[in-house]
């Protein structure tokens, strides 16, 4: 028998606590971004190794997210959340002692192992948070997703900045101890504040292969990953770049990343509300064109240097615009995946919701892993301006894929397969004056 329907207060408290859990989880994900490149450089560790270390967490997210979706079919969401948060606290305290290791080989091995464990538990928290939210707020998927994304992007924004500050004040040790203490506080709060929500498998069946065999269903997750490649590419190489180009330290690099994600945090709730009210495919489509165009100005691209000279203002401004544009490609993803599955197959079992949620969650670390890993390698061969320009031009392949995707979705919705027996429940218009017989985004 499933868990009883939580009250409005319990839903709010649960939503608040899972947002805090995501906040500390993603804080650990991006915390070393501002100081680890400089710290490793001082130890004689190359940028390729730094990129691999930073890519460890998202790599584990990719592996763990589908597993978490399967576990949600069988086990309590709250129990899984508490176990994952507890392990996260223990491992973070362990990370604080790694500065005592004088041997670089052992340092690299141990920090990779610990960050892999961090990533595994962070991936669990990620999927659990989105699955619980989709269950308790089924009619506001885009809005709640944008709020969740605001929480985790606040973490991504603030943790490198404060990580850089803590590093300059107390070194490697202090940066991790403060974060581990925050994780412990969230763990205690989750024990009392999170209500168990039933996300277990229902009698409608459903399996992962149904989702994976349908490219239209999982393409939105891939596009989110592609956007996150752009978003994470410059993180491992930003500190060395600003040090060489502008003679600035980790604090300025952290500040630049803060401005970068501030754009996401400011626009996210408004975009989420708009996507719940208007056609989310429009936002999705625009991201494929605007993001690569903006990325050309990050270096800036060599052929733009005559028009725009590299400067701190130019760098921060471009990062701010990238932060505003990334949500266009990421936030509609889960909503669109639910929509397309329901259009093609009709009813959507709880297990399929869990799998789709896990794939969507895995898209963010997949992009983070690819972006972080490749940037460290590329940075050893080409300059910052060339590397960002190359990535922008490569993204044009994704732009072409987006055009094909939108055309395929249009044809699918014209056929309307599955709509004769099932509406799209997460896209229905729930206003009292409008019929809820069908999705406003589905063509009959």
Short mmCIF file of C-alpha atoms in Angstrom, two decimals:
data_model
loop_
_atom_site.label_atom_id
_atom_site.label_comp_id
_atom_site.label_asym_id
_atom_site.label_seq_id
_atom_site.Cartn_x
_atom_site.Cartn_y
_atom_site.Cartn_z
CA UNK A 1 0.00 0.00 0.00
CA UNK A 2 1.41 3.39 -0.95
CA UNK A 3 2.20 6.24 1.38
CA UNK A 4 -0.75 8.55 2.25
CA UNK A 5 -1.16 11.84 0.41
CA UNK A 6 0.94 14.46 2.25
CA UNK A 7 -0.66 17.70 3.43
CA UNK A 8 0.14 21.06 1.85
CA UNK A 9 2.48 21.91 4.74
CA UNK A 10 4.28 18.56 4.43
CA UNK A 11 4.69 19.10 0.69
CA UNK A 12 6.20 22.54 1.26
CA UNK A 13 8.59 21.29 3.96
CA UNK A 14 9.61 18.34 1.81
CA UNK A 15 10.21 20.60 -1.18
CA UNK A 16 12.31 23.00 0.93
CA UNK A 17 14.47 20.22 2.37
CA UNK A 18 15.12 18.49 -0.94
CA UNK A 19 16.15 21.84 -2.37
CA UNK A 20 18.60 22.28 0.51
CA UNK A 21 19.91 18.75 -0.06
CA UNK A 22 20.45 19.55 -3.72
CA UNK A 23 22.10 22.83 -2.77
CA UNK A 24 24.80 21.21 -0.62
CA UNK A 25 25.23 18.37 -3.10
CA UNK A 26 25.92 20.72 -5.99
CA UNK A 27 28.03 22.96 -3.77
CA UNK A 28 30.41 20.01 -3.41
CA UNK A 29 30.22 19.43 -7.15
CA UNK A 30 31.51 22.93 -8.01
CA UNK A 31 33.34 23.88 -4.80
CA UNK A 32 36.89 23.13 -6.06
CA UNK A 33 36.32 24.97 -9.35
CA UNK A 34 37.87 28.23 -8.16
CA UNK A 35 40.81 26.98 -6.09
CA UNK A 36 41.72 23.44 -7.20
CA UNK A 37 43.36 24.48 -10.52
CA UNK A 38 45.62 26.94 -8.66
CA UNK A 39 46.23 24.50 -5.77
CA UNK A 40 47.19 21.72 -8.19
CA UNK A 41 49.34 24.10 -10.20
CA UNK A 42 51.28 24.96 -7.04
CA UNK A 43 51.74 21.25 -6.35
CA UNK A 44 52.99 20.63 -9.91
CA UNK A 45 49.84 18.80 -11.05
CA UNK A 46 48.82 19.48 -14.67
CA UNK A 47 45.54 20.84 -15.96
CA UNK A 48 44.58 17.48 -17.53
CA UNK A 49 44.64 15.83 -14.09
CA UNK A 50 42.66 18.74 -12.66
CA UNK A 51 40.02 18.31 -15.37
CA UNK A 52 39.74 14.60 -14.57
CA UNK A 53 39.37 15.33 -10.85
CA UNK A 54 36.62 17.86 -11.51
CA UNK A 55 34.92 15.44 -13.92
CA UNK A 56 34.74 12.62 -11.34
CA UNK A 57 31.56 13.86 -9.68
CA UNK A 58 29.49 14.25 -12.85
CA UNK A 59 30.84 10.92 -14.12
CA UNK A 60 29.31 9.18 -11.10
CA UNK A 61 26.08 11.10 -11.53
CA UNK A 62 25.79 9.61 -15.04
CA UNK A 63 26.23 6.05 -13.76
CA UNK A 64 24.15 6.38 -10.61
CA UNK A 65 21.12 8.27 -11.93
CA UNK A 66 19.59 5.31 -13.86
CA UNK A 67 20.33 3.06 -10.87
CA UNK A 68 18.57 5.53 -8.58
CA UNK A 69 15.52 5.47 -10.87
CA UNK A 70 15.40 1.68 -10.53
CA UNK A 71 15.82 1.80 -6.73
CA UNK A 72 12.94 4.26 -6.42
CA UNK A 73 10.71 1.47 -7.76
CA UNK A 74 11.46 -0.60 -4.68
CA UNK A 75 12.63 1.50 -1.72
CA UNK A 76 11.52 4.49 0.33
CA UNK A 77 12.51 7.82 -1.23
CA UNK A 78 13.10 9.38 2.19
CA UNK A 79 15.35 6.54 3.36
CA UNK A 80 17.40 6.78 0.18
CA UNK A 81 17.70 10.55 0.65
CA UNK A 82 18.92 10.25 4.25
CA UNK A 83 21.47 7.53 3.45
CA UNK A 84 22.89 9.48 0.52
CA UNK A 85 23.13 12.74 2.49
CA UNK A 86 24.82 10.94 5.39
CA UNK A 87 27.50 9.43 3.17
CA UNK A 88 27.99 12.80 1.51
CA UNK A 89 28.77 14.40 4.89
CA UNK A 90 31.28 11.68 5.86
CA UNK A 91 33.15 11.80 2.55
CA UNK A 92 33.35 15.60 2.57
CA UNK A 93 34.94 15.62 6.01
CA UNK A 94 37.44 13.06 4.66
CA UNK A 95 38.27 15.36 1.71
CA UNK A 96 39.37 18.10 4.11
CA UNK A 97 42.36 16.00 5.23
CA UNK A 98 43.76 15.36 1.74
CA UNK A 99 45.96 18.44 1.92
CA UNK A 100 48.13 16.50 4.38
CA UNK A 101 49.23 14.13 1.61
CA UNK A 102 52.58 15.27 0.22
CA UNK A 103 52.81 12.67 -2.54
CA UNK A 104 51.01 13.92 -5.66
CA UNK A 105 50.15 10.44 -6.91
CA UNK A 106 48.41 9.50 -3.66
CA UNK A 107 46.70 12.88 -3.55
CA UNK A 108 45.28 12.42 -7.06
CA UNK A 109 44.17 8.84 -6.35
CA UNK A 110 42.48 9.68 -3.05
CA UNK A 111 40.70 12.82 -4.24
CA UNK A 112 39.38 10.93 -7.28
CA UNK A 113 38.08 8.10 -5.07
CA UNK A 114 36.40 10.47 -2.62
CA UNK A 115 34.87 12.59 -5.36
CA UNK A 116 33.54 9.46 -7.05
CA UNK A 117 31.76 8.62 -3.80
CA UNK A 118 30.51 12.20 -3.57
CA UNK A 119 29.17 11.92 -7.09
CA UNK A 120 27.44 8.61 -6.42
CA UNK A 121 25.52 10.02 -3.47
CA UNK A 122 24.91 13.34 -5.20
CA UNK A 123 23.38 11.48 -8.15
CA UNK A 124 21.03 9.66 -5.80
CA UNK A 125 19.92 12.94 -4.22
CA UNK A 126 19.39 14.47 -7.65
CA UNK A 127 17.01 11.78 -8.91
CA UNK A 128 15.18 11.51 -5.59
CA UNK A 129 14.56 15.26 -5.52
CA UNK A 130 13.12 15.44 -9.03
CA UNK A 131 11.05 12.26 -8.58
CA UNK A 132 9.49 13.48 -5.33
CA UNK A 133 8.77 16.90 -6.82
CA UNK A 134 7.10 15.44 -9.93
CA UNK A 135 4.95 13.32 -7.63
CA UNK A 136 3.76 16.03 -5.23
CA UNK A 137 3.43 18.86 -7.80
CA UNK A 138 2.40 17.10 -11.06
CA UNK A 139 0.73 20.16 -12.59
CA UNK A 140 3.67 22.53 -12.14
CA UNK A 141 6.60 20.55 -13.49
CA UNK A 142 8.38 23.42 -15.26
CA UNK A 143 7.94 25.83 -12.34
CA UNK A 144 9.14 23.37 -9.68
CA UNK A 145 11.98 22.26 -11.96
CA UNK A 146 13.07 25.88 -12.35
CA UNK A 147 13.02 26.37 -8.57
CA UNK A 148 15.12 23.23 -8.10
CA UNK A 149 17.49 24.40 -10.80
CA UNK A 150 17.71 27.77 -9.05
CA UNK A 151 18.76 26.02 -5.84
CA UNK A 152 21.44 23.92 -7.44
CA UNK A 153 22.68 26.79 -9.59
CA UNK A 154 22.89 29.03 -6.54
CA UNK A 155 25.17 26.34 -5.15
CA UNK A 156 27.16 26.25 -8.38
CA UNK A 157 27.35 30.05 -8.28
CA UNK A 158 28.19 30.60 -4.63
CA UNK A 159 30.42 27.63 -3.83
CA UNK A 160 33.32 28.53 -6.18
CA UNK A 161 33.25 32.11 -4.90
CA UNK A 162 33.19 31.16 -1.23
CA UNK A 163 35.49 28.22 -1.96
CA UNK A 164 38.02 30.71 -3.29
CA UNK A 165 37.55 32.95 -0.24
CA UNK A 166 37.86 30.06 2.23
CA UNK A 167 40.92 28.79 0.36
CA UNK A 168 42.66 32.16 0.64
CA UNK A 169 41.72 32.38 4.34
CA UNK A 170 42.24 28.82 5.57
CA UNK A 171 43.54 26.79 2.65
CA UNK A 172 42.36 23.45 1.29
CA UNK A 173 41.14 22.21 4.69
CA UNK A 174 38.72 25.03 5.53
CA UNK A 175 36.92 24.89 2.17
CA UNK A 176 35.76 21.32 2.72
CA UNK A 177 35.13 21.50 6.47
CA UNK A 178 32.63 24.35 6.12
CA UNK A 179 30.77 22.49 3.36
CA UNK A 180 30.75 19.20 5.32
CA UNK A 181 29.20 21.00 8.29
CA UNK A 182 26.45 22.36 6.03
CA UNK A 183 25.74 18.87 4.67
CA UNK A 184 25.40 17.54 8.23
CA UNK A 185 22.91 20.28 9.09
CA UNK A 186 20.81 19.40 6.03
CA UNK A 187 20.88 15.73 7.03
CA UNK A 188 19.43 16.54 10.46
CA UNK A 189 16.79 18.80 8.91
CA UNK A 190 15.79 16.11 6.40
CA UNK A 191 15.16 13.58 9.16
CA UNK A 192 12.39 15.76 10.55
CA UNK A 193 11.33 17.83 7.53
CA UNK A 194 10.97 15.31 4.67
CA UNK A 195 7.75 13.30 4.35
CA UNK A 196 8.01 9.96 2.60
CA UNK A 197 6.38 10.14 -0.82
CA UNK A 198 5.35 7.01 -2.70
CA UNK A 199 7.45 6.72 -5.87
CA UNK A 200 7.34 2.93 -6.02
CA UNK A 201 6.38 0.95 -9.10
CA UNK A 202 2.63 0.74 -9.79
CA UNK A 203 0.68 -2.02 -11.53
CA UNK A 204 0.92 -0.32 -14.96
CA UNK A 205 4.40 -1.75 -15.55
CA UNK A 206 6.90 0.09 -17.74
CA UNK A 207 10.63 -0.41 -18.27
CA UNK A 208 13.77 1.54 -19.10
CA UNK A 209 14.16 0.10 -22.59
CA UNK A 210 10.83 1.59 -23.66
CA UNK A 211 12.33 5.01 -23.00
CA UNK A 212 15.79 4.31 -24.44
CA UNK A 213 14.42 2.87 -27.70
CA UNK A 214 12.54 6.10 -28.47
CA UNK A 215 14.96 8.89 -29.53
CA UNK A 216 12.29 11.58 -29.36
CA UNK A 217 11.83 10.86 -25.65
CA UNK A 218 15.48 11.02 -24.65
CA UNK A 219 16.69 13.72 -27.06
CA UNK A 220 15.62 16.57 -24.70
CA UNK A 221 17.92 15.04 -22.07
CA UNK A 222 20.77 14.96 -24.57
CA UNK A 223 20.18 18.61 -25.46
CA UNK A 224 20.36 19.49 -21.78
CA UNK A 225 23.68 17.63 -21.67
CA UNK A 226 24.95 19.56 -24.70
CA UNK A 227 24.07 22.86 -23.02
CA UNK A 228 25.86 21.73 -19.88
CA UNK A 229 28.99 20.90 -21.91
CA UNK A 230 29.14 24.58 -22.85
CA UNK A 231 28.34 25.61 -19.29
CA UNK A 232 31.06 23.44 -17.69
CA UNK A 233 33.78 23.65 -20.32
CA UNK A 234 35.42 26.81 -19.02
CA UNK A 235 35.28 26.01 -15.27
CA UNK A 236 38.60 24.08 -15.03
CA UNK A 237 40.48 26.58 -17.20
CA UNK A 238 38.99 29.88 -16.04
CA UNK A 239 41.29 30.44 -13.04
CA UNK A 240 44.54 29.93 -15.00
CA UNK A 241 43.14 32.10 -17.82
CA UNK A 242 42.25 35.08 -15.61
CA UNK A 243 45.58 34.72 -13.80
CA UNK A 244 47.55 34.83 -17.06
CA UNK A 245 45.37 37.34 -18.92
CA UNK A 246 44.36 39.74 -16.12
CA UNK A 247 46.73 38.85 -13.25
CA UNK A 248 43.75 38.00 -11.00
CA UNK A 249 43.47 35.24 -8.38
CA UNK A 250 40.86 32.57 -7.49
CA UNK A 251 38.55 35.14 -5.88
CA UNK A 252 37.95 36.92 -9.18
CA UNK A 253 37.49 33.58 -10.96
CA UNK A 254 34.90 32.65 -8.34
CA UNK A 255 33.23 36.03 -8.78
CA UNK A 256 33.05 35.51 -12.56
CA UNK A 257 31.41 32.10 -12.05
CA UNK A 258 29.05 33.71 -9.53
CA UNK A 259 27.88 36.19 -12.16
CA UNK A 260 27.66 33.33 -14.65
CA UNK A 261 25.16 31.37 -12.58
CA UNK A 262 23.42 34.47 -11.20
CA UNK A 263 21.81 34.81 -14.62
CA UNK A 264 20.30 31.35 -14.18
CA UNK A 265 19.12 32.01 -10.65
CA UNK A 266 17.47 35.32 -11.50
CA UNK A 267 15.66 34.18 -14.64
CA UNK A 268 14.81 30.60 -13.59
CA UNK A 269 11.50 31.14 -11.73
CA UNK A 270 10.19 33.46 -14.46
CA UNK A 271 11.17 31.02 -17.21
CA UNK A 272 9.67 28.09 -15.31
CA UNK A 273 6.37 29.91 -14.91
CA UNK A 274 6.39 30.88 -18.59
CA UNK A 275 7.10 27.30 -19.68
CA UNK A 276 4.13 26.04 -17.65
CA UNK A 277 1.89 28.59 -19.37
CA UNK A 278 3.27 28.73 -22.91
CA UNK A 279 4.74 26.28 -25.39
CA UNK A 280 8.05 25.01 -23.90
CA UNK A 281 9.27 23.81 -27.29
CA UNK A 282 9.82 27.43 -28.37
CA UNK A 283 12.29 28.05 -25.53
CA UNK A 284 13.96 24.73 -26.28
CA UNK A 285 14.40 25.56 -29.97
CA UNK A 286 15.84 29.04 -29.36
CA UNK A 287 18.58 27.69 -27.07
CA UNK A 288 20.14 25.74 -29.94
CA UNK A 289 20.83 28.98 -31.82
CA UNK A 290 21.47 31.60 -29.13
CA UNK A 291 23.92 29.63 -26.95
CA UNK A 292 26.62 28.91 -29.58
CA UNK A 293 26.34 32.48 -30.88
CA UNK A 294 26.93 33.90 -27.39
CA UNK A 295 29.77 31.44 -26.72
CA UNK A 296 31.81 32.95 -29.56
CA UNK A 297 32.20 36.12 -27.47
CA UNK A 298 33.59 34.28 -24.41
CA UNK A 299 37.24 34.08 -25.59
CA UNK A 300 36.44 36.07 -27.62
CA UNK A 301 36.85 33.99 -30.80
CA UNK A 302 40.05 34.93 -32.68
CA UNK A 303 38.11 36.35 -35.64
CA UNK A 304 36.25 38.69 -33.23
CA UNK A 305 39.33 40.08 -31.46
CA UNK A 306 39.44 43.05 -33.83
CA UNK A 307 35.91 43.97 -32.73
CA UNK A 308 36.06 43.00 -29.06
CA UNK A 309 39.23 43.07 -26.98
CA UNK A 310 39.61 40.59 -24.10
CA UNK A 311 38.83 42.30 -20.80
CA UNK A 312 37.37 41.52 -17.40
CA UNK A 313 34.15 43.32 -18.30
CA UNK A 314 33.88 41.42 -21.59
CA UNK A 315 34.45 38.10 -19.81
CA UNK A 316 31.97 38.67 -16.98
CA UNK A 317 29.31 40.08 -19.32
CA UNK A 318 29.52 37.10 -21.66
CA UNK A 319 29.37 34.66 -18.75
CA UNK A 320 26.26 36.45 -17.49
CA UNK A 321 24.55 36.08 -20.89
CA UNK A 322 25.49 32.39 -21.06
CA UNK A 323 23.92 31.98 -17.64
CA UNK A 324 20.67 33.48 -18.90
CA UNK A 325 20.57 31.32 -22.05
CA UNK A 326 21.45 27.90 -20.57
CA UNK A 327 18.02 27.46 -18.87
CA UNK A 328 16.30 27.75 -22.26
CA UNK A 329 17.85 24.42 -23.25
CA UNK A 330 17.69 22.65 -19.89
CA UNK A 331 14.51 23.55 -17.99
CA UNK A 332 11.92 22.40 -20.55
CA UNK A 333 13.60 19.00 -20.87
CA UNK A 334 11.67 16.99 -18.26
CA UNK A 335 8.35 18.56 -19.25
CA UNK A 336 8.95 17.76 -22.94
CA UNK A 337 10.08 14.19 -22.19
CA UNK A 338 6.87 13.51 -20.24
CA UNK A 339 4.85 15.14 -23.00
CA UNK A 340 6.38 13.16 -25.87
CA UNK A 341 6.09 9.83 -24.06
CA UNK A 342 2.42 10.41 -23.34
CA UNK A 343 1.74 11.52 -26.91
CA UNK A 344 3.36 8.37 -28.32
CA UNK A 345 2.30 5.75 -25.79
CA UNK A 346 -0.68 7.14 -23.86
CA UNK A 347 -0.58 6.23 -20.14
CA UNK A 348 2.72 6.83 -18.31
CA UNK A 349 3.38 4.35 -15.47
CA UNK A 350 5.15 5.52 -12.30
CA UNK A 351 8.19 3.39 -13.14
CA UNK A 352 8.52 5.16 -16.51
CA UNK A 353 8.30 8.54 -14.75
CA UNK A 354 11.15 7.40 -12.51
CA UNK A 355 13.25 6.29 -15.50
CA UNK A 356 12.60 9.47 -17.48
CA UNK A 357 13.44 11.55 -14.41
CA UNK A 358 16.69 9.64 -13.89
CA UNK A 359 17.70 10.10 -17.55
CA UNK A 360 16.93 13.81 -17.34
CA UNK A 361 18.97 14.13 -14.13
CA UNK A 362 21.86 12.22 -15.70
CA UNK A 363 21.98 14.71 -18.58
CA UNK A 364 23.39 17.49 -16.40
CA UNK A 365 26.40 15.57 -15.05
CA UNK A 366 26.94 13.98 -18.45
CA UNK A 367 27.47 17.44 -19.90
CA UNK A 368 29.51 18.46 -16.88
CA UNK A 369 31.74 15.41 -17.17
CA UNK A 370 32.37 15.85 -20.90
CA UNK A 371 32.87 19.60 -20.61
CA UNK A 372 35.25 19.45 -17.65
CA UNK A 373 37.30 16.53 -18.95
CA UNK A 374 37.79 17.83 -22.48
CA UNK A 375 38.62 21.38 -21.39
CA UNK A 376 41.63 20.29 -19.37
CA UNK A 377 43.01 18.30 -22.31
CA UNK A 378 42.30 20.97 -24.92
CA UNK A 379 43.77 23.74 -22.74
CA UNK A 380 47.18 22.07 -22.94
CA UNK A 381 47.21 22.49 -26.73
CA UNK A 382 45.28 25.66 -27.60
CA UNK A 383 44.48 28.98 -25.93
CA UNK A 384 41.28 29.88 -24.09
CA UNK A 385 39.91 31.91 -27.03
CA UNK A 386 40.54 29.15 -29.58
CA UNK A 387 39.14 26.37 -27.38
CA UNK A 388 35.87 28.21 -26.69
CA UNK A 389 35.52 29.14 -30.37
CA UNK A 390 36.03 25.53 -31.47
CA UNK A 391 33.39 24.34 -29.02
CA UNK A 392 30.90 26.94 -30.23
CA UNK A 393 31.33 25.85 -33.85
CA UNK A 394 31.04 22.17 -32.87
CA UNK A 395 27.72 22.97 -31.18
CA UNK A 396 26.26 23.79 -34.61
CA UNK A 397 25.83 20.03 -35.04
CA UNK A 398 23.47 20.14 -32.07
CA UNK A 399 21.64 23.04 -33.71
CA UNK A 400 21.03 20.88 -36.78
CA UNK A 401 19.88 17.99 -34.57
CA UNK A 402 17.43 20.31 -32.81
CA UNK A 403 15.86 21.30 -36.14
CA UNK A 404 15.40 17.62 -37.01
CA UNK A 405 13.96 16.91 -33.55
CA UNK A 406 11.38 19.70 -33.77
CA UNK A 407 10.29 18.55 -37.23
CA UNK A 408 9.91 14.96 -35.96
CA UNK A 409 7.88 16.10 -32.96
CA UNK A 410 5.63 18.12 -35.24
CA UNK A 411 4.93 15.07 -37.40
CA UNK A 412 4.36 12.87 -34.34
CA UNK A 413 1.84 15.28 -32.87
CA UNK A 414 0.06 15.60 -36.18
CA UNK A 415 -0.51 11.86 -36.09
CA UNK A 416 -1.58 12.19 -32.44
CA UNK A 417 -0.72 8.61 -31.52
CA UNK A 418 -1.95 7.77 -28.01
CA UNK A 419 -4.15 10.84 -27.63
CA UNK A 420 -7.40 9.03 -28.29
CA UNK A 421 -7.28 7.42 -24.89
CA UNK A 422 -5.02 9.64 -22.82
CA UNK A 423 -4.38 13.34 -22.39
CA UNK A 424 -1.02 14.77 -21.43
CA UNK A 425 -1.61 15.19 -17.69
CA UNK A 426 1.44 17.30 -16.91
CA UNK A 427 0.70 19.84 -19.61
CA UNK A 428 -3.03 20.24 -19.14
CA UNK A 429 -4.45 23.72 -18.55
CA UNK A 430 -5.76 23.64 -15.00
CA UNK A 431 -7.35 27.09 -14.97
CA UNK A 432 -11.06 26.93 -14.00
CA UNK A 433 -12.23 28.65 -17.18
CA UNK A 434 -10.42 26.44 -19.69
CA UNK A 435 -11.13 22.85 -20.64
CA UNK A 436 -8.54 20.32 -19.51
CA UNK A 437 -9.41 17.73 -22.10
CA UNK A 438 -6.04 17.94 -23.79
CA UNK A 439 -2.59 19.45 -23.69
CA UNK A 440 -2.31 22.99 -25.04
CA UNK A 441 0.87 21.92 -26.82
CA UNK A 442 -0.61 18.96 -28.69
CA UNK A 443 -1.93 19.37 -32.19
CA UNK A 444 -5.03 17.32 -32.98
#
